[in-house]
PDB file of C-alpha atoms and ligand atoms in Angstrom:
ATOM      1  CA  UNK A  26     104.952  52.443 136.573  1.00  0.00           C
ATOM      2  CA  UNK A  27     108.153  50.452 137.275  1.00  0.00           C
ATOM      3  CA  UNK A  28     111.402  52.435 138.110  1.00  0.00           C
ATOM      4  CA  UNK A  29     113.090  51.266 134.751  1.00  0.00           C
ATOM      5  CA  UNK A  30     110.433  52.517 132.810  1.00  0.00           C
ATOM      6  CA  UNK A  31     110.781  55.820 134.261  1.00  0.00           C
ATOM      7  CA  UNK A  32     114.769  55.841 133.447  1.00  0.00           C
ATOM      8  CA  UNK A  33     114.180  54.809 129.935  1.00  0.00           C
ATOM      9  CA  UNK A  34     111.531  57.657 129.746  1.00  0.00           C
ATOM     10  CA  UNK A  35     113.822  60.023 131.249  1.00  0.00           C
ATOM     11  CA  UNK A  36     116.896  59.240 129.068  1.00  0.00           C
ATOM     12  CA  UNK A  37     114.706  59.450 125.813  1.00  0.00           C
ATOM     13  CA  UNK A  38     113.489  62.842 126.937  1.00  0.00           C
ATOM     14  CA  UNK A  39     117.097  63.991 127.838  1.00  0.00           C
ATOM     15  CA  UNK A  40     118.394  62.683 124.232  1.00  0.00           C
ATOM     16  CA  UNK A  41     115.449  64.428 122.435  1.00  0.00           C
ATOM     17  CA  UNK A  42     115.986  67.682 124.140  1.00  0.00           C
ATOM     18  CA  UNK A  43     120.105  67.357 123.439  1.00  0.00           C
ATOM     19  CA  UNK A  44     118.860  66.782 119.867  1.00  0.00           C
ATOM     20  CA  UNK A  45     116.683  69.933 119.658  1.00  0.00           C
ATOM     21  CA  UNK A  46     119.475  71.881 121.434  1.00  0.00           C
ATOM     22  CA  UNK A  47     121.954  70.807 118.602  1.00  0.00           C
ATOM     23  CA  UNK A  48     119.492  72.098 116.179  1.00  0.00           C
ATOM     24  CA  UNK A  49     119.432  75.177 117.521  1.00  0.00           C
ATOM     25  CA  UNK A  50     115.935  75.492 118.772  1.00  0.00           C
ATOM     26  CA  UNK A  51     116.568  77.399 121.793  1.00  0.00           C
ATOM     27  CA  UNK A  52     113.053  78.397 122.592  1.00  0.00           C
ATOM     28  CA  UNK A  53     111.816  74.804 122.495  1.00  0.00           C
ATOM     29  CA  UNK A  54     114.837  73.845 124.817  1.00  0.00           C
ATOM     30  CA  UNK A  55     114.152  76.818 127.222  1.00  0.00           C
ATOM     31  CA  UNK A  56     110.631  76.320 127.735  1.00  0.00           C
ATOM     32  CA  UNK A  57     111.379  73.020 129.288  1.00  0.00           C
ATOM     33  CA  UNK A  58     113.455  74.751 131.922  1.00  0.00           C
ATOM     34  CA  UNK A  59     116.894  74.110 131.062  1.00  0.00           C
ATOM     35  CA  UNK A  60     119.159  76.412 132.827  1.00  0.00           C
ATOM     36  CA  UNK A  61     121.656  76.543 129.868  1.00  0.00           C
ATOM     37  CA  UNK A  62     121.494  78.956 127.095  1.00  0.00           C
ATOM     38  CA  UNK A  63     122.375  77.244 123.975  1.00  0.00           C
ATOM     39  CA  UNK A  64     123.593  79.450 121.153  1.00  0.00           C
ATOM     40  CA  UNK A  65     121.671  78.982 117.871  1.00  0.00           C
ATOM     41  CA  UNK A  66     123.822  79.414 114.770  1.00  0.00           C
ATOM     42  CA  UNK A  67     123.373  82.992 113.630  1.00  0.00           C
ATOM     43  CA  UNK A  68     121.239  83.484 110.191  1.00  0.00           C
ATOM     44  CA  UNK A  69     124.338  85.020 108.653  1.00  0.00           C
ATOM     45  CA  UNK A  70     126.709  81.981 109.059  1.00  0.00           C
ATOM     46  CA  UNK A  71     124.744  79.905 106.415  1.00  0.00           C
ATOM     47  CA  UNK A  72     127.361  77.238 105.847  1.00  0.00           C
ATOM     48  CA  UNK A  73     129.761  75.189 108.210  1.00  0.00           C
ATOM     49  CA  UNK A  74     132.592  73.924 106.399  1.00  0.00           C
ATOM     50  CA  UNK A  75     132.445  70.144 107.132  1.00  0.00           C
ATOM     51  CA  UNK A  76     135.555  68.102 108.452  1.00  0.00           C
ATOM     52  CA  UNK A  77     137.156  66.180 105.990  1.00  0.00           C
ATOM     53  CA  UNK A  78     135.963  62.762 105.723  1.00  0.00           C
ATOM     54  CA  UNK A  79     135.360  60.159 102.854  1.00  0.00           C
ATOM     55  CA  UNK A  80     132.007  60.658 102.910  1.00  0.00           C
ATOM     56  CA  UNK A  81     131.509  64.387 102.601  1.00  0.00           C
ATOM     57  CA  UNK A  82     134.563  65.792 101.404  1.00  0.00           C
ATOM     58  CA  UNK A  83     135.225  69.523 102.524  1.00  0.00           C
ATOM     59  CA  UNK A  84     134.829  72.275 100.400  1.00  0.00           C
ATOM     60  CA  UNK A  85     137.414  73.091  97.902  1.00  0.00           C
ATOM     61  CA  UNK A  86     139.332  76.400  98.784  1.00  0.00           C
ATOM     62  CA  UNK A  87     138.186  78.098  95.535  1.00  0.00           C
ATOM     63  CA  UNK A  88     134.471  77.445  97.101  1.00  0.00           C
ATOM     64  CA  UNK A  89     134.927  78.659 100.464  1.00  0.00           C
ATOM     65  CA  UNK A  90     132.529  81.309  99.805  1.00  0.00           C
ATOM     66  CA  UNK A  91     128.940  79.834  99.651  1.00  0.00           C
ATOM     67  CA  UNK A  92     126.692  80.010  96.881  1.00  0.00           C
ATOM     68  CA  UNK A  93     123.830  82.376  97.724  1.00  0.00           C
ATOM     69  CA  UNK A  94     120.881  80.389  99.309  1.00  0.00           C
ATOM     70  CA  UNK A  95     117.707  81.822  98.840  1.00  0.00           C
ATOM     71  CA  UNK A  96     115.465  82.250 101.881  1.00  0.00           C
ATOM     72  CA  UNK A  97     113.354  79.372 102.773  1.00  0.00           C
ATOM     73  CA  UNK A  98     110.204  81.666 102.744  1.00  0.00           C
ATOM     74  CA  UNK A  99     110.524  81.806  99.265  1.00  0.00           C
ATOM     75  CA  UNK A 100     111.344  78.469  98.010  1.00  0.00           C
ATOM     76  CA  UNK A 101     109.621  78.917  94.572  1.00  0.00           C
ATOM     77  CA  UNK A 102     112.309  81.310  93.564  1.00  0.00           C
ATOM     78  CA  UNK A 103     115.196  78.833  94.777  1.00  0.00           C
ATOM     79  CA  UNK A 104     115.283  76.208  92.227  1.00  0.00           C
ATOM     80  CA  UNK A 105     118.589  75.996  90.258  1.00  0.00           C
ATOM     81  CA  UNK A 106     118.355  75.211  86.542  1.00  0.00           C
ATOM     82  CA  UNK A 107     120.721  72.325  85.994  1.00  0.00           C
ATOM     83  CA  UNK A 108     123.449  72.500  83.074  1.00  0.00           C
ATOM     84  CA  UNK A 109     121.634  69.872  80.670  1.00  0.00           C
ATOM     85  CA  UNK A 110     123.411  66.730  81.145  1.00  0.00           C
ATOM     86  CA  UNK A 111     123.554  63.553  78.882  1.00  0.00           C
ATOM     87  CA  UNK A 112     120.727  61.101  79.212  1.00  0.00           C
ATOM     88  CA  UNK A 113     120.890  59.775  82.758  1.00  0.00           C
ATOM     89  CA  UNK A 114     119.983  56.386  84.261  1.00  0.00           C
ATOM     90  CA  UNK A 115     116.577  58.059  85.440  1.00  0.00           C
ATOM     91  CA  UNK A 116     115.513  58.956  81.639  1.00  0.00           C
ATOM     92  CA  UNK A 117     116.808  55.632  80.516  1.00  0.00           C
ATOM     93  CA  UNK A 118     114.765  53.616  83.145  1.00  0.00           C
ATOM     94  CA  UNK A 119     111.439  52.405  82.400  1.00  0.00           C
ATOM     95  CA  UNK A 120     109.175  55.224  83.829  1.00  0.00           C
ATOM     96  CA  UNK A 121     105.792  53.866  84.883  1.00  0.00           C
ATOM     97  CA  UNK A 122     103.798  56.259  87.253  1.00  0.00           C
ATOM     98  CA  UNK A 123     101.024  53.692  87.596  1.00  0.00           C
ATOM     99  CA  UNK A 124     103.535  51.046  89.074  1.00  0.00           C
ATOM    100  CA  UNK A 125     103.067  50.125  92.697  1.00  0.00           C
ATOM    101  CA  UNK A 126     105.926  49.877  95.336  1.00  0.00           C
ATOM    102  CA  UNK A 127     104.711  46.269  95.548  1.00  0.00           C
ATOM    103  CA  UNK A 128     104.902  45.438  92.179  1.00  0.00           C
ATOM    104  CA  UNK A 129     108.719  46.913  91.861  1.00  0.00           C
ATOM    105  CA  UNK A 130     109.632  44.953  95.164  1.00  0.00           C
ATOM    106  CA  UNK A 131     108.064  41.890  93.176  1.00  0.00           C
ATOM    107  CA  UNK A 132     110.021  42.620  90.078  1.00  0.00           C
ATOM    108  CA  UNK A 133     113.412  43.029  92.160  1.00  0.00           C
ATOM    109  CA  UNK A 134     112.763  39.464  93.647  1.00  0.00           C
ATOM    110  CA  UNK A 135     115.611  37.995  95.148  1.00  0.00           C
ATOM    111  CA  UNK A 136     117.768  39.915  93.167  1.00  0.00           C
ATOM    112  CA  UNK A 137     121.399  38.734  92.065  1.00  0.00           C
ATOM    113  CA  UNK A 138     121.721  41.526  89.308  1.00  0.00           C
ATOM    114  CA  UNK A 139     124.996  42.571  91.118  1.00  0.00           C
ATOM    115  CA  UNK A 140     127.663  41.321  93.188  1.00  0.00           C
ATOM    116  CA  UNK A 141     126.189  42.738  96.387  1.00  0.00           C
ATOM    117  CA  UNK A 142     123.819  39.959  96.573  1.00  0.00           C
ATOM    118  CA  UNK A 143     126.795  37.462  97.699  1.00  0.00           C
ATOM    119  CA  UNK A 144     127.274  39.201 101.139  1.00  0.00           C
ATOM    120  CA  UNK A 145     123.759  40.415 102.124  1.00  0.00           C
ATOM    121  CA  UNK A 146     121.534  38.935 104.533  1.00  0.00           C
ATOM    122  CA  UNK A 147     118.176  40.719 103.699  1.00  0.00           C
ATOM    123  CA  UNK A 148     117.251  43.211 101.089  1.00  0.00           C
ATOM    124  CA  UNK A 149     116.131  46.649 101.892  1.00  0.00           C
ATOM    125  CA  UNK A 150     114.025  47.760  99.669  1.00  0.00           C
ATOM    126  CA  UNK A 151     112.482  50.877 101.504  1.00  0.00           C
ATOM    127  CA  UNK A 152     110.040  51.744 103.847  1.00  0.00           C
ATOM    128  CA  UNK A 153     107.344  54.358 104.532  1.00  0.00           C
ATOM    129  CA  UNK A 154     104.041  55.618 103.276  1.00  0.00           C
ATOM    130  CA  UNK A 155     103.346  55.145  99.748  1.00  0.00           C
ATOM    131  CA  UNK A 156     101.575  58.237  99.638  1.00  0.00           C
ATOM    132  CA  UNK A 157     104.247  60.285 101.185  1.00  0.00           C
ATOM    133  CA  UNK A 158     105.245  63.699  99.772  1.00  0.00           C
ATOM    134  CA  UNK A 159     108.713  63.527 101.406  1.00  0.00           C
ATOM    135  CA  UNK A 160     111.252  60.904 100.432  1.00  0.00           C
ATOM    136  CA  UNK A 161     114.484  60.500 101.893  1.00  0.00           C
ATOM    137  CA  UNK A 162     117.363  58.748  99.678  1.00  0.00           C
ATOM    138  CA  UNK A 163     120.319  57.569 101.375  1.00  0.00           C
ATOM    139  CA  UNK A 164     123.246  55.435 100.151  1.00  0.00           C
ATOM    140  CA  UNK A 165     122.984  52.150 101.082  1.00  0.00           C
ATOM    141  CA  UNK A 166     122.092  49.729 104.234  1.00  0.00           C
ATOM    142  CA  UNK A 167     124.440  49.067 107.093  1.00  0.00           C
ATOM    143  CA  UNK A 168     124.809  46.167 109.294  1.00  0.00           C
ATOM    144  CA  UNK A 169     121.579  46.754 111.373  1.00  0.00           C
ATOM    145  CA  UNK A 170     119.738  47.410 108.029  1.00  0.00           C
ATOM    146  CA  UNK A 171     120.977  44.375 106.353  1.00  0.00           C
ATOM    147  CA  UNK A 172     119.833  42.144 109.482  1.00  0.00           C
ATOM    148  CA  UNK A 173     116.553  43.676 109.900  1.00  0.00           C
ATOM    149  CA  UNK A 174     115.649  44.506 106.146  1.00  0.00           C
ATOM    150  CA  UNK A 175     114.482  47.914 106.817  1.00  0.00           C
ATOM    151  CA  UNK A 176     116.192  51.455 105.996  1.00  0.00           C
ATOM    152  CA  UNK A 177     117.723  53.419 108.530  1.00  0.00           C
ATOM    153  CA  UNK A 178     117.311  51.552 111.714  1.00  0.00           C
ATOM    154  CA  UNK A 179     120.549  51.912 113.329  1.00  0.00           C
ATOM    155  CA  UNK A 180     122.406  55.010 115.077  1.00  0.00           C
ATOM    156  CA  UNK A 181     122.174  56.881 111.912  1.00  0.00           C
ATOM    157  CA  UNK A 182     118.678  55.674 111.505  1.00  0.00           C
ATOM    158  CA  UNK A 183     117.642  56.950 114.928  1.00  0.00           C
ATOM    159  CA  UNK A 184     119.102  60.310 114.182  1.00  0.00           C
ATOM    160  CA  UNK A 185     117.195  60.474 110.901  1.00  0.00           C
ATOM    161  CA  UNK A 186     114.086  59.746 112.987  1.00  0.00           C
ATOM    162  CA  UNK A 187     114.954  62.712 115.473  1.00  0.00           C
ATOM    163  CA  UNK A 188     115.180  64.969 112.491  1.00  0.00           C
ATOM    164  CA  UNK A 189     111.796  63.796 110.703  1.00  0.00           C
ATOM    165  CA  UNK A 190     110.065  64.533 114.505  1.00  0.00           C
ATOM    166  CA  UNK A 191     111.591  67.631 114.711  1.00  0.00           C
ATOM    167  CA  UNK A 192     110.091  68.605 111.459  1.00  0.00           C
ATOM    168  CA  UNK A 193     106.653  67.815 113.106  1.00  0.00           C
ATOM    169  CA  UNK A 194     106.314  64.647 111.182  1.00  0.00           C
ATOM    170  CA  UNK A 195     106.506  60.841 111.876  1.00  0.00           C
ATOM    171  CA  UNK A 196     108.487  57.846 110.170  1.00  0.00           C
ATOM    172  CA  UNK A 197     105.205  56.851 108.737  1.00  0.00           C
ATOM    173  CA  UNK A 198     104.667  60.031 107.054  1.00  0.00           C
ATOM    174  CA  UNK A 199     107.620  59.871 104.692  1.00  0.00           C
ATOM    175  CA  UNK A 200     109.252  57.288 102.601  1.00  0.00           C
ATOM    176  CA  UNK A 201     112.697  56.110 102.931  1.00  0.00           C
ATOM    177  CA  UNK A 202     114.994  54.170 100.662  1.00  0.00           C
ATOM    178  CA  UNK A 203     118.548  53.943  99.488  1.00  0.00           C
ATOM    179  CA  UNK A 204     120.315  53.830  96.233  1.00  0.00           C
ATOM    180  CA  UNK A 205     121.631  50.270  96.529  1.00  0.00           C
ATOM    181  CA  UNK A 206     119.315  47.795  98.421  1.00  0.00           C
ATOM    182  CA  UNK A 207     121.948  45.439  99.652  1.00  0.00           C
ATOM    183  CA  UNK A 208     124.661  46.191 102.240  1.00  0.00           C
ATOM    184  CA  UNK A 209     128.141  46.833 100.452  1.00  0.00           C
ATOM    185  CA  UNK A 210     130.700  44.859 102.568  1.00  0.00           C
ATOM    186  CA  UNK A 211     132.395  46.905 105.512  1.00  0.00           C
ATOM    187  CA  UNK A 212     129.825  49.635 104.885  1.00  0.00           C
ATOM    188  CA  UNK A 213     132.219  50.636 101.877  1.00  0.00           C
ATOM    189  CA  UNK A 214     130.685  52.940  99.346  1.00  0.00           C
ATOM    190  CA  UNK A 215     128.713  51.077  96.614  1.00  0.00           C
ATOM    191  CA  UNK A 216     130.801  50.859  93.387  1.00  0.00           C
ATOM    192  CA  UNK A 217     129.657  52.144  89.910  1.00  0.00           C
ATOM    193  CA  UNK A 218     128.459  48.911  88.495  1.00  0.00           C
ATOM    194  CA  UNK A 219     126.470  48.188  91.753  1.00  0.00           C
ATOM    195  CA  UNK A 220     124.732  51.651  91.366  1.00  0.00           C
ATOM    196  CA  UNK A 221     124.291  51.145  87.803  1.00  0.00           C
ATOM    197  CA  UNK A 222     122.654  47.811  88.532  1.00  0.00           C
ATOM    198  CA  UNK A 223     120.414  48.791  91.358  1.00  0.00           C
ATOM    199  CA  UNK A 224     119.533  52.677  90.793  1.00  0.00           C
ATOM    200  CA  UNK A 225     116.855  51.914  88.181  1.00  0.00           C
ATOM    201  CA  UNK A 226     114.632  50.279  91.152  1.00  0.00           C
ATOM    202  CA  UNK A 227     115.431  53.763  92.978  1.00  0.00           C
ATOM    203  CA  UNK A 228     114.080  55.636  89.975  1.00  0.00           C
ATOM    204  CA  UNK A 229     111.210  53.596  89.800  1.00  0.00           C
ATOM    205  CA  UNK A 230     110.233  54.046  93.239  1.00  0.00           C
ATOM    206  CA  UNK A 231     110.474  57.710  92.787  1.00  0.00           C
ATOM    207  CA  UNK A 232     107.862  57.671  89.765  1.00  0.00           C
ATOM    208  CA  UNK A 233     105.639  55.404  91.990  1.00  0.00           C
ATOM    209  CA  UNK A 234     105.685  57.673  94.658  1.00  0.00           C
ATOM    210  CA  UNK A 235     105.626  61.017  92.733  1.00  0.00           C
ATOM    211  CA  UNK A 236     106.958  63.057  95.849  1.00  0.00           C
ATOM    212  CA  UNK A 237     106.765  66.751  96.379  1.00  0.00           C
ATOM    213  CA  UNK A 238     110.169  66.761  97.858  1.00  0.00           C
ATOM    214  CA  UNK A 239     113.298  64.216  97.636  1.00  0.00           C
ATOM    215  CA  UNK A 240     115.993  64.936 100.049  1.00  0.00           C
ATOM    216  CA  UNK A 241     119.226  63.392  99.345  1.00  0.00           C
ATOM    217  CA  UNK A 242     121.044  62.223 102.534  1.00  0.00           C
ATOM    218  CA  UNK A 243     124.778  62.196 101.390  1.00  0.00           C
ATOM    219  CA  UNK A 244     126.843  62.481  98.401  1.00  0.00           C
ATOM    220  CA  UNK A 245     125.961  59.132  96.924  1.00  0.00           C
ATOM    221  CA  UNK A 246     122.374  59.681  96.598  1.00  0.00           C
ATOM    222  CA  UNK A 247     122.735  63.214  95.118  1.00  0.00           C
ATOM    223  CA  UNK A 248     125.428  62.229  92.737  1.00  0.00           C
ATOM    224  CA  UNK A 249     123.302  59.127  91.549  1.00  0.00           C
ATOM    225  CA  UNK A 250     120.158  61.215  90.821  1.00  0.00           C
ATOM    226  CA  UNK A 251     121.834  63.911  89.312  1.00  0.00           C
ATOM    227  CA  UNK A 252     124.485  62.001  87.442  1.00  0.00           C
ATOM    228  CA  UNK A 253     127.256  64.078  88.837  1.00  0.00           C
ATOM    229  CA  UNK A 254     130.761  63.654  90.316  1.00  0.00           C
ATOM    230  CA  UNK A 255     130.638  67.209  92.086  1.00  0.00           C
ATOM    231  CA  UNK A 256     130.906  67.309  95.871  1.00  0.00           C
ATOM    232  CA  UNK A 257     127.745  67.684  97.717  1.00  0.00           C
ATOM    233  CA  UNK A 258     129.249  70.701  99.453  1.00  0.00           C
ATOM    234  CA  UNK A 259     128.372  72.278  96.079  1.00  0.00           C
ATOM    235  CA  UNK A 260     124.874  71.986  96.375  1.00  0.00           C
ATOM    236  CA  UNK A 261     124.171  71.268  99.787  1.00  0.00           C
ATOM    237  CA  UNK A 262     120.846  73.135 101.218  1.00  0.00           C
ATOM    238  CA  UNK A 263     120.092  74.325  97.712  1.00  0.00           C
ATOM    239  CA  UNK A 264     116.881  73.394  95.685  1.00  0.00           C
ATOM    240  CA  UNK A 265     117.422  71.721  92.439  1.00  0.00           C
ATOM    241  CA  UNK A 266     114.875  71.124  90.037  1.00  0.00           C
ATOM    242  CA  UNK A 267     115.010  67.438  88.871  1.00  0.00           C
ATOM    243  CA  UNK A 268     113.000  66.206  86.044  1.00  0.00           C
ATOM    244  CA  UNK A 269     109.899  67.725  87.916  1.00  0.00           C
ATOM    245  CA  UNK A 270     111.013  66.575  91.500  1.00  0.00           C
ATOM    246  CA  UNK A 271     111.966  69.095  94.012  1.00  0.00           C
ATOM    247  CA  UNK A 272     115.392  67.762  95.155  1.00  0.00           C
ATOM    248  CA  UNK A 273     117.388  69.124  98.091  1.00  0.00           C
ATOM    249  CA  UNK A 274     120.833  67.447  98.923  1.00  0.00           C
ATOM    250  CA  UNK A 275     121.887  67.424 102.484  1.00  0.00           C
ATOM    251  CA  UNK A 276     124.325  65.657 104.714  1.00  0.00           C
ATOM    252  CA  UNK A 277     123.859  62.080 105.626  1.00  0.00           C
ATOM    253  CA  UNK A 278     123.030  61.450 109.410  1.00  0.00           C
ATOM    254  CA  UNK A 279     126.190  58.972 109.725  1.00  0.00           C
ATOM    255  CA  UNK A 280     128.267  62.307 108.676  1.00  0.00           C
ATOM    256  CA  UNK A 281     126.271  64.069 111.545  1.00  0.00           C
ATOM    257  CA  UNK A 282     127.264  61.662 113.942  1.00  0.00           C
ATOM    258  CA  UNK A 283     131.015  62.099 113.153  1.00  0.00           C
ATOM    259  CA  UNK A 284     130.648  65.983 112.853  1.00  0.00           C
ATOM    260  CA  UNK A 285     127.757  67.188 115.278  1.00  0.00           C
ATOM    261  CA  UNK A 286     128.419  70.815 114.503  1.00  0.00           C
ATOM    262  CA  UNK A 287     126.890  70.305 110.836  1.00  0.00           C
ATOM    263  CA  UNK A 288     123.689  69.418 112.580  1.00  0.00           C
ATOM    264  CA  UNK A 289     122.853  73.352 112.385  1.00  0.00           C
ATOM    265  CA  UNK A 290     123.328  73.524 108.505  1.00  0.00           C
ATOM    266  CA  UNK A 291     120.997  70.277 108.183  1.00  0.00           C
ATOM    267  CA  UNK A 292     118.303  71.883 110.384  1.00  0.00           C
ATOM    268  CA  UNK A 293     118.448  74.821 107.795  1.00  0.00           C
ATOM    269  CA  UNK A 294     117.999  72.437 105.254  1.00  0.00           C
ATOM    270  CA  UNK A 295     115.042  70.876 106.765  1.00  0.00           C
ATOM    271  CA  UNK A 296     113.286  74.031 107.430  1.00  0.00           C
ATOM    272  CA  UNK A 297     113.365  74.871 103.524  1.00  0.00           C
ATOM    273  CA  UNK A 298     111.754  71.439 103.151  1.00  0.00           C
ATOM    274  CA  UNK A 299     108.929  72.141 105.692  1.00  0.00           C
ATOM    275  CA  UNK A 300     108.303  75.450 104.229  1.00  0.00           C
ATOM    276  CA  UNK A 301     108.126  73.662 100.852  1.00  0.00           C
ATOM    277  CA  UNK A 302     105.655  71.086 102.320  1.00  0.00           C
ATOM    278  CA  UNK A 303     103.431  73.836 104.119  1.00  0.00           C
ATOM    279  CA  UNK A 304     104.615  72.660 107.591  1.00  0.00           C
ATOM    280  CA  UNK A 305     105.098  75.208 110.494  1.00  0.00           C
ATOM    281  CA  UNK A 306     108.689  76.442 110.527  1.00  0.00           C
ATOM    282  CA  UNK A 307     110.022  76.970 113.989  1.00  0.00           C
ATOM    283  CA  UNK A 308     111.528  80.164 114.669  1.00  0.00           C
ATOM    284  CA  UNK A 309     115.128  80.189 115.987  1.00  0.00           C
ATOM    285  CA  UNK A 310     116.692  83.244 117.768  1.00  0.00           C
ATOM    286  CA  UNK A 311     120.109  83.807 118.421  1.00  0.00           C
ATOM    287  CA  UNK A 312     120.941  85.190 121.710  1.00  0.00           C
TER     288      UNK A 312
HETATM  289  S1  SF4 B 406     122.296  45.855  95.207  1.00  0.00           S
HETATM  290 FE1  SF4 B 406     120.339  46.200  94.097  1.00  0.00          FE
HETATM  291  S2  SF4 B 406     121.190  45.272  92.038  1.00  0.00           S
HETATM  292 FE2  SF4 B 406     122.700  44.559  93.464  1.00  0.00          FE
HETATM  293  S3  SF4 B 406     122.091  42.592  94.282  1.00  0.00           S
HETATM  294 FE3  SF4 B 406     120.933  44.102  95.705  1.00  0.00          FE
HETATM  295  S4  SF4 B 406     119.088  44.546  95.039  1.00  0.00           S
HETATM  296 FE4  SF4 B 406     120.243  43.388  93.159  1.00  0.00          FE
END
């Protein structure tokens, strides 16, 4: 085997081990002979207040006490009823459970429904398994995604892939899409008129997929699905019952790249998802 291939494989292995260590998977890490002793988060420290950023605002002082989060071993009791809201975009969208993703993509066409079409290179419709029980919904494509026409293929995408693999899944097992299908210039947040124009296609995708669990990555996905202006910090890690879909908001991988300390909280969220999907939840022990 060429030496360069060995180096690449070794570097990938190191990255994977660092990632598991960040997630608090101490036993996994130790089994592989590390001399380091990572400190997984104590179960008692259920919320890490995120650093301030545009994408993931910090908890308001009045909310510093985290809401009670039911144990992931009893997900059936963990769904929060939402206060009845005015009809959402989801409700007004044309629900058609027999519609295929291909039909929805055909209908989207070379879309010019909002101004984002003027600056995009490629529409990023979505990618993954049409039979997926787990769907990740992000905000919108970045530069790499815009160039390739695929969601989550940049740095944040690599981290999402690691998260999926840490759950014992592969990307081909899940479906990944965004609220808007074209890249907002400079990676800015999508504007309300852009979300309004594009999100009906997201809703149709979800109707077609009929997933068991939707994981919202970041505030835009969560706020679009729930038609809410509330900070994701209010609901992060909590099960929400959204029109029959079990939805769990968590931080966006791009936020984790800037705030690695939040990975432990996201891992706890993903463990809840694993329990809901019947996947083996790896136990973590604080030393
Ligand atoms: S973001 Fe959505 S609505 Fe806007 S042009 Fe792209 S595909 Fe069409």
